[in-house]
Short mmCIF file of C-alpha atoms and ligand atoms in Angstrom, two decimals:
data_model
loop_
_atom_site.label_atom_id
_atom_site.label_comp_id
_atom_site.label_asym_id
_atom_site.label_seq_id
_atom_site.Cartn_x
_atom_site.Cartn_y
_atom_site.Cartn_z
CA MET A 1 -0.32 -0.62 0.05
CA SER A 2 1.03 3.42 -1.32
CA ARG A 3 2.01 5.47 1.98
CA PHE A 4 -0.14 8.41 0.29
CA PRO A 5 -2.41 6.73 -1.89
CA LYS A 6 -4.19 9.93 -3.15
CA ALA A 7 -1.34 12.26 -3.89
CA ASN A 8 -2.58 13.90 -6.40
CA PHE A 9 -0.48 17.42 -9.19
CA ILE A 10 -2.24 20.17 -8.39
CA LEU A 11 -0.61 22.75 -9.90
CA SER A 12 1.63 25.12 -11.12
CA VAL A 13 2.42 28.24 -10.29
CA ALA A 14 4.72 30.78 -12.91
CA ALA A 15 3.56 34.34 -11.02
CA PRO A 16 2.46 34.95 -7.24
CA VAL A 17 -1.03 35.16 -8.49
CA GLN A 18 -1.32 31.11 -8.76
CA PHE A 19 -0.94 29.91 -5.72
CA PRO A 20 -3.29 27.73 -3.89
CA ALA A 21 -4.70 29.54 -0.76
CA ASP A 22 -2.28 29.66 1.90
CA ALA A 23 -3.50 27.00 4.49
CA GLY A 24 -2.59 23.72 5.47
CA ALA A 25 0.62 22.92 5.58
CA GLU A 26 3.10 22.32 2.90
CA VAL A 27 7.32 21.67 2.11
CA ALA A 28 9.50 23.04 -0.39
CA PHE A 29 11.59 20.26 -2.10
CA ALA A 30 15.07 21.60 -3.24
CA GLY A 31 18.26 21.12 -4.94
CA ARG A 32 20.29 21.27 -7.96
CA SER A 33 19.52 19.31 -11.23
CA ASN A 34 20.05 15.87 -11.11
CA ALA A 35 20.32 15.71 -7.17
CA GLY A 36 17.66 13.31 -7.21
CA LYS A 37 14.97 14.70 -6.12
CA SER A 38 12.28 13.90 -7.92
CA SER A 39 13.34 10.24 -7.97
CA ALA A 40 12.33 10.97 -3.34
CA ILE A 41 9.51 12.72 -5.01
CA ASN A 42 8.16 9.58 -5.98
CA ALA A 43 9.74 7.33 -3.53
CA ILE A 44 8.48 9.10 -1.19
CA SER A 45 4.81 9.79 -2.32
CA GLY A 46 5.02 6.26 -3.08
CA ARG A 47 3.64 6.87 -6.37
CA LYS A 48 6.18 6.32 -9.55
CA ALA A 49 5.39 8.77 -11.62
CA LEU A 50 3.70 11.65 -9.31
CA ALA A 51 6.88 14.08 -10.86
CA ARG A 52 8.45 13.84 -13.93
CA THR A 53 12.67 12.10 -13.51
CA SER A 54 14.91 12.65 -16.71
CA LYS A 55 18.67 13.53 -16.87
CA THR A 56 17.75 16.66 -18.77
CA PRO A 57 17.75 19.76 -16.85
CA GLY A 58 14.17 21.79 -16.87
CA GLN A 59 14.03 24.43 -18.52
CA THR A 60 10.95 25.61 -17.09
CA ARG A 61 10.92 27.77 -13.65
CA LEU A 62 7.36 26.37 -12.79
CA LEU A 63 6.66 26.03 -8.70
CA ASN A 64 5.22 21.98 -9.16
CA TYR A 65 2.21 21.87 -6.11
CA PHE A 66 1.29 17.60 -5.30
CA GLU A 67 -1.44 17.32 -2.48
CA LEU A 68 -0.18 14.09 -0.87
CA GLU A 69 -2.96 13.76 1.37
CA ALA A 70 -6.12 16.23 2.61
CA GLY A 71 -3.98 20.07 3.85
CA HIS A 72 -0.94 18.50 3.25
CA ARG A 73 1.42 19.74 0.31
CA ILE A 74 4.56 19.27 -0.98
CA VAL A 75 6.03 22.14 -3.93
CA ASP A 76 8.61 20.71 -6.08
CA LEU A 77 11.32 24.10 -6.95
CA PRO A 78 13.77 24.03 -10.36
CA GLY A 79 16.75 22.92 -10.18
CA TYR A 80 19.21 24.67 -9.37
CA GLY A 81 23.38 24.77 -10.62
CA TYR A 82 22.95 24.65 -14.04
CA ALA A 83 23.93 28.31 -16.49
CA ASP A 84 23.14 31.43 -14.69
CA ILE A 85 19.70 31.39 -15.20
CA ARG A 86 18.38 34.31 -18.22
CA ALA A 87 17.93 37.90 -17.13
CA ASP A 88 14.12 37.77 -18.20
CA GLU A 89 13.66 34.88 -16.21
CA ARG A 90 14.92 36.52 -13.13
CA SER A 91 12.93 38.77 -12.75
CA LYS A 92 9.99 36.36 -12.87
CA TRP A 93 12.01 34.32 -10.65
CA VAL A 94 12.82 36.08 -7.71
CA PRO A 95 9.32 37.18 -6.97
CA LEU A 96 7.50 33.89 -6.90
CA LEU A 97 10.44 32.34 -3.85
CA ASP A 98 10.28 35.82 -2.14
CA ALA A 99 5.96 35.03 -2.19
CA LEU A 100 6.37 31.51 -1.66
CA ARG A 101 8.68 32.71 1.17
CA GLU A 102 6.41 34.96 2.85
CA ARG A 103 3.48 31.77 2.88
CA GLU A 104 2.34 31.18 5.82
CA SER A 105 2.53 26.93 5.42
CA LEU A 106 5.62 26.48 4.50
CA ARG A 107 6.11 25.39 7.16
CA GLY A 108 9.55 23.59 6.04
CA LEU A 109 12.90 22.88 2.87
CA LEU A 110 13.81 19.48 1.68
CA LEU A 111 16.53 19.52 0.96
CA VAL A 112 17.96 17.10 -1.98
CA VAL A 113 21.79 16.74 -2.85
CA ASP A 114 24.06 14.31 -4.49
CA CYS A 115 25.66 12.14 -1.97
CA ARG A 116 29.21 12.58 -3.56
CA ARG A 117 28.78 16.10 -4.39
CA GLY A 118 28.15 17.03 -0.38
CA LEU A 119 26.71 20.51 -0.21
CA ARG A 120 27.62 23.39 -1.59
CA ASP A 121 27.25 26.95 -1.66
CA GLU A 122 24.46 27.40 -3.44
CA ASP A 123 22.59 24.51 -1.22
CA LEU A 124 23.47 26.83 1.77
CA GLY A 125 21.65 30.09 -0.40
CA LEU A 126 19.24 28.05 -0.25
CA ILE A 127 18.73 27.31 3.57
CA GLU A 128 19.38 30.91 3.65
CA TRP A 129 16.65 31.63 1.92
CA ALA A 130 14.18 29.19 4.07
CA ASP A 131 15.42 30.73 6.98
CA PRO A 132 16.24 28.00 9.33
CA THR A 133 14.90 30.29 12.60
CA ARG A 134 11.84 30.24 11.11
CA ARG A 135 11.05 27.02 10.47
CA ARG A 136 12.69 23.30 10.02
CA ILE A 137 15.30 21.53 6.95
CA HIS A 138 16.17 18.66 6.27
CA VAL A 139 18.63 17.78 4.50
CA LEU A 140 18.17 14.05 2.24
CA ILE A 141 22.11 12.40 1.12
CA ALA A 142 20.47 10.93 -2.33
CA LYS A 143 21.60 8.29 -4.80
CA ALA A 144 23.26 6.67 -1.35
CA ASP A 145 23.75 4.00 -2.17
CA LYS A 146 26.26 4.51 -5.11
CA LEU A 147 28.22 5.21 -1.91
CA ASN A 148 30.03 1.83 -0.11
CA GLN A 149 29.21 1.59 4.19
CA ALA A 150 32.16 4.04 5.06
CA GLU A 151 31.71 6.55 2.49
CA ARG A 152 28.32 7.08 3.84
CA ALA A 153 28.74 7.24 7.51
CA ALA A 154 31.56 9.99 6.21
CA ALA A 155 29.36 12.08 3.73
CA LEU A 156 26.56 11.52 6.38
CA ARG A 157 28.90 12.90 9.23
CA GLU A 158 30.77 15.90 6.69
CA ALA A 159 26.78 16.98 5.27
CA GLN A 160 25.84 17.91 9.98
CA ALA A 161 29.36 18.15 9.94
CA THR A 162 28.44 21.81 7.30
CA LEU A 163 24.69 22.20 8.83
CA GLY A 164 25.53 22.11 12.34
CA GLU A 165 22.54 23.07 14.51
CA VAL A 166 20.42 24.66 10.81
CA ALA A 167 19.23 21.48 9.63
CA THR A 168 18.95 17.63 9.97
CA ALA A 169 20.72 15.14 7.14
CA GLN A 170 19.90 11.52 6.15
CA LEU A 171 20.84 9.51 4.12
CA PHE A 172 19.08 8.34 1.23
CA SER A 173 18.16 6.17 -2.41
CA ALA A 174 14.96 6.37 -4.30
CA HIS A 175 16.45 2.82 -6.09
CA SER A 176 17.15 0.65 -3.59
CA GLY A 177 14.53 2.51 -0.92
CA LEU A 178 17.42 4.07 1.49
CA GLY A 179 16.54 6.38 4.61
CA VAL A 180 12.71 6.14 2.37
CA ASP A 181 10.92 5.70 5.57
CA GLU A 182 12.96 7.96 7.53
CA ALA A 183 12.36 10.57 5.17
CA ARG A 184 8.36 10.43 5.55
CA ASP A 185 8.59 10.20 8.69
CA ARG A 186 11.30 13.47 8.85
CA LEU A 187 7.88 14.95 6.21
CA ASP A 188 4.76 14.12 8.63
CA GLU A 189 6.88 16.28 11.22
CA LEU A 190 8.05 18.86 8.96
CA TRP A 191 4.31 19.09 7.78
CA ALA A 192 3.20 19.39 11.57
CA SER A 193 6.13 22.07 12.63
CA ALA A 194 4.81 25.61 14.11
CA ARG A 195 6.38 28.44 12.54
CA SER A 196 7.97 30.84 14.15
N1 GDP B 201 21.61 5.19 -8.08
C1 GDP B 201 20.65 6.38 -8.05
N2 GDP B 201 20.62 7.45 -9.50
C2 GDP B 201 19.58 8.20 -8.94
C3 GDP B 201 19.05 7.38 -6.85
N3 GDP B 201 17.82 8.72 -8.08
C4 GDP B 201 17.72 9.23 -8.53
N4 GDP B 201 19.13 9.09 -9.50
C5 GDP B 201 19.55 9.14 -10.67
O1 GDP B 201 19.49 10.60 -10.95
C6 GDP B 201 19.31 11.64 -11.75
C7 GDP B 201 18.74 12.36 -11.82
O2 GDP B 201 17.15 12.42 -11.32
P1 GDP B 201 16.36 12.77 -11.06
O3 GDP B 201 15.73 12.49 -9.85
O4 GDP B 201 15.24 13.53 -11.96
O5 GDP B 201 16.83 14.32 -10.35
P2 GDP B 201 15.93 16.21 -10.38
O6 GDP B 201 16.77 16.49 -11.51
O7 GDP B 201 17.12 16.28 -9.26
O8 GDP B 201 14.67 15.77 -10.39
C8 GDP B 201 18.03 10.01 -12.97
O9 GDP B 201 19.67 9.76 -14.01
C9 GDP B 201 18.29 9.95 -11.86
O10 GDP B 201 17.86 7.74 -12.44
C10 GDP B 201 19.35 7.17 -6.67
O11 GDP B 201 18.47 6.95 -5.09
N5 GDP B 201 20.13 5.99 -6.93
MG1 MG B 202 13.80 17.13 -11.39
#
């Protein structure tokens, strides 16, 4: 049985007026392009093709909203890290991110990081954006099936050392299923957390 049998796509947001009503609880999923974010969303939701996975970075900078269960949404942010966004696109994108950050219902951020790359400046920048003093942040160290036991332990230690008190972290693999239950538990906690 899927953990979220009623998970479904709600809408894509391209402009601040298009956001769903600011009620209930939502958690943002973010990560560098190719980090394994779409695969993580699919594994956590238990729905194979809820979010599109691909080897090529997406072009359109939309926020994609999914409802996993009543009143509990996730919002899929476009992958970052490929060549600078064009200036005309940036002028649309920045207000969108600003509007998202102001939403009462945005309770937390799940940041997906490729285990072989680790946390980079762009990831830390996104954590800053999410404002760790106001909401919880959890990092998935993704594709952990590519590492052996010792490398996994090292990757987790390194991430935890970088993050300190700012965020929690765990190992994750959409392919092997490692950490999927743990990630669901964290997602539940983020939805349930109060925004300060
Ligand atoms: N080995 C391995 N590869 C993965 C895993 N998750 C994703 N990938 C691969 O990484 C690539 C990017 O995955 P995707 O989920 O589309 O990443 P996104 O760009 O962050 O949404 C694809 O080729 C996936 O098959 C995983 O858990 N293990
Ligand atoms: Mg993707």
